[in-house]
Amino acid sequence: MPQVNYAKKEIQFKIVYYGPGMCGKTTNLQVIHEKVPAKAKGKMASLATSQDRTLFFDFLPLKAEAIEGYVCKFQMYTVPGQVKYNSTRKLVLRSCDGVVFVADSQLSKMQENKESLLNLEENLQAQGDTLAKMPLVFQYNKKDLPQIAPNQYMDFLLNNGSVKVPIIEASAIKGDGVLDTLNAIAKLVIQDFVAKKNQGN
Amino acid sequence: MAFELNVADCERIQKDLNEFLDLSEAQATLLCDRGGSILFSEGEFQEDAIDLICALVAGSFAATKELALALGEDEFSAIFHQGKNNSIFISAIGEEVLLLSIFSENTNAGLVKMYAKTACRKMQGLFAEIGDRSHVEAEDVTASFVIKKENLFE
């Protein structure tokens, strides 16, 4: 559940971009930072290596009036995709309210996508959450590249639970599908929160 | 853990933080959770940087915890970063909350550390109480949350 401050009329959601190394998580946040107007965003930070690979996380705070009478803040994080940084991914996932799983659409990356999704599921379970209950969006990224897998095949491999997760096709590097993904996950976390609160949870 | 703070909670926290600032002579202080979300701040902060500060405080504390584990400690319960003009002191309030104190070269670091410890002890009970509450009513108990707009970012 997000942090709620009734005195300040403020709700804070934490959204994490997850996925294998080099799938475009940081690019997503960079594009959001470029496209969103100044009044709706704060300072962005990237804790990266000298080779621009994410070492700890990228962070971008956003703000919007999504719920009547409240300011909604969205704290956007990415995790490092490289397999060796699992402890860091666990730390970043802490208290998250929604996840965007960025999958690399190149045929050669399907195994890495599957392993990363499995890793997400394990890390969520370790903190008492489940993938099935977590607001989740799949972004099938890199659709501009040759030799990509069709969506049906990616769904068969990744989106194969009893409830189908919304998917967004994207080419984050060109800016395509990035804001659609952001709006999709923002909508899900808000709906999840409103449903729980209005049920009295 | 997600905290829901009502008006009375905020007043109690504000009182404790102001008392801490007065006694320690620190310039500013804030509380955030270990997930990096801000809970409360007192003193001057740049509005567009405050969320980033919380994310980095939580990240820094988490990284230090891993370092502690690697060295055979459960956790370093406080960390201190010394700057040329300003320094920061981060201390844990229980398992979920962090207190950040920012103070200048004119403030005695020992004073900040001592009063931060007292403030943390004091607020630990309050946050345990807030965390144990199963439900928090908004001021207007008939109020419900209504979604205003769905496509938020264009």
XYZ file of C-alpha atoms in Angstrom:
355
model
C 0.000 0.000 0.000
C 1.241 3.524 -0.704
C 2.116 6.097 1.959
C -0.836 8.357 2.731
C -0.597 11.685 4.531
C -4.071 12.959 5.375
C -2.714 16.223 6.780
C -0.866 17.100 3.572
C -3.471 15.387 1.360
C -0.737 13.443 -0.346
C -0.420 9.849 -1.541
C 2.918 8.337 -2.586
C 3.174 5.378 -4.939
C 6.383 3.521 -5.657
C 6.719 2.053 -9.146
C 9.644 -0.155 -10.144
C 10.846 -0.872 -13.691
C 12.188 -4.432 -13.737
C 13.704 -6.580 -16.494
C 16.899 -8.150 -17.810
C 20.107 -6.189 -18.381
C 20.079 -3.723 -21.301
C 16.320 -4.118 -21.920
C 15.696 -0.358 -21.744
C 14.603 0.381 -18.163
C 16.841 3.419 -17.740
C 15.893 4.636 -21.244
C 12.234 4.550 -20.184
C 12.919 6.854 -17.247
C 15.100 9.155 -19.343
C 12.339 9.518 -21.945
C 9.731 10.176 -19.241
C 12.040 12.821 -17.790
C 12.348 14.477 -21.212
C 8.642 14.382 -22.053
C 6.906 15.211 -18.778
C 6.494 18.958 -18.122
C 8.717 20.527 -15.442
C 5.868 21.134 -12.975
C 5.093 17.388 -12.886
C 8.603 16.116 -12.183
C 11.439 16.463 -9.706
C 15.142 15.789 -10.041
C 16.227 12.534 -11.681
C 19.242 10.584 -10.474
C 21.120 7.610 -11.894
C 23.460 5.614 -9.717
C 25.415 4.034 -12.555
C 28.857 2.622 -13.314
C 31.343 4.513 -15.489
C 30.009 2.425 -18.410
C 26.488 3.798 -17.805
C 25.186 0.467 -16.519
C 22.814 0.851 -13.565
C 24.689 -0.003 -10.379
C 22.057 0.734 -7.749
C 18.978 2.421 -9.243
C 17.659 5.275 -11.347
C 15.100 7.478 -9.689
C 12.564 9.956 -11.017
C 9.799 11.545 -8.921
C 6.558 12.529 -10.684
C 3.448 14.314 -9.462
C -0.140 14.368 -10.730
C -3.671 15.112 -9.568
C -5.086 11.667 -10.028
C -7.454 11.409 -7.064
C -9.945 14.115 -6.071
C -8.516 16.312 -3.317
C -5.124 14.573 -3.140
C -1.759 15.108 -4.781
C -0.430 11.794 -6.061
C 3.318 11.352 -6.145
C 4.865 8.573 -8.181
C 8.389 7.540 -7.187
C 9.792 5.814 -10.267
C 12.728 3.446 -9.823
C 14.662 1.076 -12.061
C 16.612 -1.922 -10.813
C 20.005 -3.013 -12.122
C 19.301 -5.772 -14.651
C 22.591 -7.625 -14.424
C 22.127 -11.025 -12.769
C 24.848 -10.421 -10.156
C 23.021 -7.473 -8.564
C 20.133 -9.387 -7.006
C 20.604 -7.969 -3.488
C 20.243 -4.494 -4.952
C 17.083 -5.464 -6.819
C 15.590 -6.730 -3.549
C 16.366 -3.426 -1.836
C 14.786 -1.378 -4.611
C 11.671 -3.567 -4.679
C 11.005 -2.871 -0.998
C 7.534 -1.321 -0.434
C 6.761 -1.098 -4.154
C 3.168 -0.561 -5.261
C 3.470 -1.497 -8.921
C 5.904 -3.031 -11.395
C 6.607 -2.456 -15.083
C 8.338 -5.514 -16.499
C 10.368 -4.374 -19.496
C 10.972 -7.339 -21.805
C 13.467 -7.237 -24.660
C 11.619 -8.296 -27.831
C 14.700 -9.651 -29.618
C 14.376 -13.402 -30.197
C 17.830 -13.985 -28.721
C 16.738 -12.417 -25.389
C 13.757 -14.626 -24.556
C 15.633 -16.785 -22.050
C 16.917 -13.680 -20.213
C 13.368 -12.280 -20.102
C 12.052 -15.501 -18.580
C 14.831 -15.660 -16.002
C 14.317 -12.043 -15.003
C 10.555 -12.539 -14.601
C 11.186 -15.603 -12.442
C 13.658 -13.565 -10.395
C 11.019 -10.839 -9.926
C 8.522 -13.410 -8.710
C 11.032 -14.868 -6.222
C 12.039 -11.443 -4.917
C 8.415 -10.377 -4.471
C 7.655 -13.588 -2.593
C 10.661 -12.999 -0.338
C 9.104 -9.712 0.793
C 5.629 -11.195 1.255
C 4.124 -10.042 -2.063
C 3.039 -12.056 -5.061
C 3.231 -11.326 -8.764
C -0.467 -12.178 -9.126
C -1.546 -9.484 -6.646
C 0.948 -6.809 -7.695
C -0.256 -4.161 -10.196
C 1.839 -5.157 -13.226
C 2.318 -4.049 -16.839
C 4.468 -5.754 -19.470
C 6.303 -3.530 -21.896
C 7.524 -5.408 -24.971
C 10.392 -3.108 -25.849
C 12.790 -2.764 -28.801
C 10.063 -3.306 -31.378
C 12.121 -1.204 -33.818
C 14.854 -3.858 -34.053
C 15.054 -6.740 -36.599
C 14.548 -10.373 -35.544
C 11.993 -9.716 -32.863
C 9.510 -12.154 -31.399
C 5.788 -11.741 -32.146
C 3.652 -10.636 -29.184
C 1.798 -13.968 -29.126
C 5.069 -15.812 -28.602
C 6.157 -13.391 -25.848
C 2.738 -13.783 -24.195
C 3.156 -17.577 -24.377
C 6.519 -17.325 -22.623
C 5.876 -14.504 -20.144
C 2.231 -13.490 -19.930
C 0.858 -16.950 -19.321
C -0.911 -16.633 -15.966
C -4.653 -17.074 -15.463
C -5.138 -13.288 -15.635
C -3.571 -11.596 -18.656
C -1.340 -8.652 -17.778
C -1.721 -5.513 -19.946
C 1.018 -5.307 -22.577
C 2.390 -2.217 -24.283
C 4.577 -2.396 -27.385
C 7.435 0.066 -27.240
C 10.590 1.380 -28.753
C 11.809 3.292 -25.724
C 14.852 4.656 -27.521
C 12.519 6.383 -30.017
C 10.120 7.394 -27.248
C 7.325 5.154 -28.558
C 5.096 3.499 -25.975
C 6.912 4.979 -22.974
C 4.172 7.320 -21.759
C 1.530 4.689 -22.607
C 3.355 2.308 -20.268
C 3.593 4.955 -17.559
C -0.109 5.776 -17.829
C -1.038 2.089 -17.774
C 0.867 1.347 -14.557
C -0.237 4.628 -12.914
C -3.847 3.701 -13.652
C -3.412 0.210 -12.178
C -1.752 1.342 -8.934
C -4.393 4.025 -8.409
C -7.262 1.620 -9.116
C -5.710 -0.925 -6.752
C -5.357 1.695 -3.997
C -8.848 3.149 -4.472
C -10.440 -0.307 -4.512
C -8.675 -1.300 -1.273
C -9.420 1.983 0.509
C -13.040 2.130 -0.534
C -13.483 -1.436 0.722
C -12.206 -0.207 4.073
C -8.770 -1.873 3.980
C 5.540 -0.955 5.437
C 3.110 1.736 4.320
C 2.298 4.358 6.937
C -0.929 6.304 6.916
C -0.530 9.524 8.857
C -3.544 11.408 10.126
C -3.554 15.036 11.284
C -2.884 14.118 14.944
C 0.108 11.945 13.950
C 1.543 14.802 11.890
C 1.174 17.212 14.804
C 3.001 14.845 17.150
C 5.781 14.236 14.632
C 6.122 17.959 13.929
C 6.415 18.680 17.660
C 9.116 16.030 18.125
C 11.083 17.174 15.082
C 10.938 20.834 16.092
C 12.140 19.948 19.557
C 14.993 17.964 17.996
C 15.955 20.893 15.738
C 15.924 23.338 18.681
C 18.063 21.154 20.922
C 20.523 19.876 18.326
C 20.881 23.135 16.381
C 20.607 21.161 13.132
C 19.273 23.145 10.149
C 16.786 20.664 8.748
C 15.489 17.185 9.351
C 13.266 14.705 7.631
C 11.722 11.307 8.133
C 11.418 8.784 5.337
C 10.665 5.088 5.221
C 13.236 2.508 4.202
C 11.582 2.254 0.798
C 12.552 5.888 0.147
C 9.178 7.649 0.571
C 9.049 10.882 2.526
C 6.992 10.939 5.712
C 7.679 14.393 7.135
C 10.162 17.242 6.909
C 11.026 20.282 8.999
C 13.430 23.050 8.042
C 14.402 24.247 4.603
C 14.594 21.796 1.722
C 14.536 22.450 -2.003
C 11.047 21.293 -2.938
C 12.102 19.584 -6.191
C 14.957 17.710 -4.497
C 13.251 16.334 -1.409
C 12.003 13.093 -3.005
C 15.428 12.439 -4.458
C 17.031 13.059 -1.049
C 14.706 10.461 0.519
C 15.443 7.906 -2.210
C 19.183 8.398 -1.730
C 18.972 8.330 2.083
C 17.104 5.008 1.937
C 19.531 3.688 -0.689
C 22.552 4.795 1.289
C 21.229 3.229 4.491
C 20.368 -0.019 2.702
C 23.836 -0.206 1.140
C 25.407 0.397 4.544
C 23.301 -2.390 6.031
C 24.676 -4.815 3.441
C 28.174 -3.615 4.326
C 27.435 -4.243 8.011
C 26.235 -7.772 7.227
C 29.394 -8.411 5.222
C 31.397 -7.343 8.278
C 29.419 -9.527 10.662
C 27.223 -6.759 12.140
C 23.409 -6.874 11.940
C 23.182 -3.251 10.936
C 24.927 0.071 11.418
C 22.119 1.927 13.166
C 23.426 5.349 12.124
C 25.635 6.814 9.402
C 27.433 10.124 9.166
C 28.605 11.908 6.012
C 30.843 14.895 6.528
C 30.898 17.705 3.958
C 32.845 20.943 3.706
C 29.930 23.202 4.667
C 27.148 20.798 5.546
C 27.078 17.316 6.984
C 24.360 14.733 7.379
C 23.529 12.164 10.019
C 21.098 9.334 9.269
C 19.711 7.210 12.083
C 17.190 4.396 12.221
C 13.866 4.625 14.027
C 12.892 0.980 14.509
C 12.779 -1.268 11.484
C 10.971 0.993 9.040
C 11.794 4.684 9.454
C 14.927 6.794 8.983
C 15.719 10.198 10.449
C 17.955 12.486 8.386
C 19.573 15.496 10.062
C 21.374 18.186 8.064
C 23.682 20.541 9.901
C 26.335 23.104 9.093
C 29.986 23.343 10.142
C 28.896 25.675 12.967
C 26.849 22.931 14.609
C 28.430 20.414 16.916
C 28.127 16.949 15.315
C 28.140 15.295 18.751
C 25.120 17.330 19.778
C 23.220 16.252 16.667
C 24.105 12.590 17.218
C 23.072 12.718 20.878
C 19.720 14.419 20.323
C 19.024 12.323 17.207
C 19.320 9.244 19.403
C 16.819 10.702 21.880
C 14.428 11.746 19.089
C 14.614 8.278 17.500
C 13.810 6.602 20.814
C 10.888 8.936 21.314
C 9.426 8.457 17.852
C 9.926 4.689 17.760
C 6.857 4.190 19.958
C 4.775 6.526 17.837
C 5.635 4.724 14.600
C 5.023 1.340 16.188
C 1.577 2.620 17.171
C 0.899 3.991 13.660
C 2.102 0.751 12.065
C -0.143 -1.361 14.303
C -3.294 0.537 13.358
C -5.291 -1.498 10.907
C -7.243 1.416 9.470
C -6.934 5.198 9.374
C -9.952 7.362 8.752
C -9.632 10.490 6.679
C -10.929 13.564 8.524
C -14.280 13.151 6.829
C -15.278 9.558 7.512
C -17.804 9.597 4.679
C -15.132 10.595 2.177
C -14.133 8.069 -0.443
C -11.301 8.174 -2.930
C -12.468 9.193 -6.384
C -10.280 8.833 -9.461
C -10.077 12.198 -11.192
C -8.238 11.434 -14.391
C -6.849 8.246 -15.898
C -4.317 9.309 -18.528
C -2.129 11.353 -16.239
C 0.909 11.987 -18.389
C 0.656 13.291 -21.958
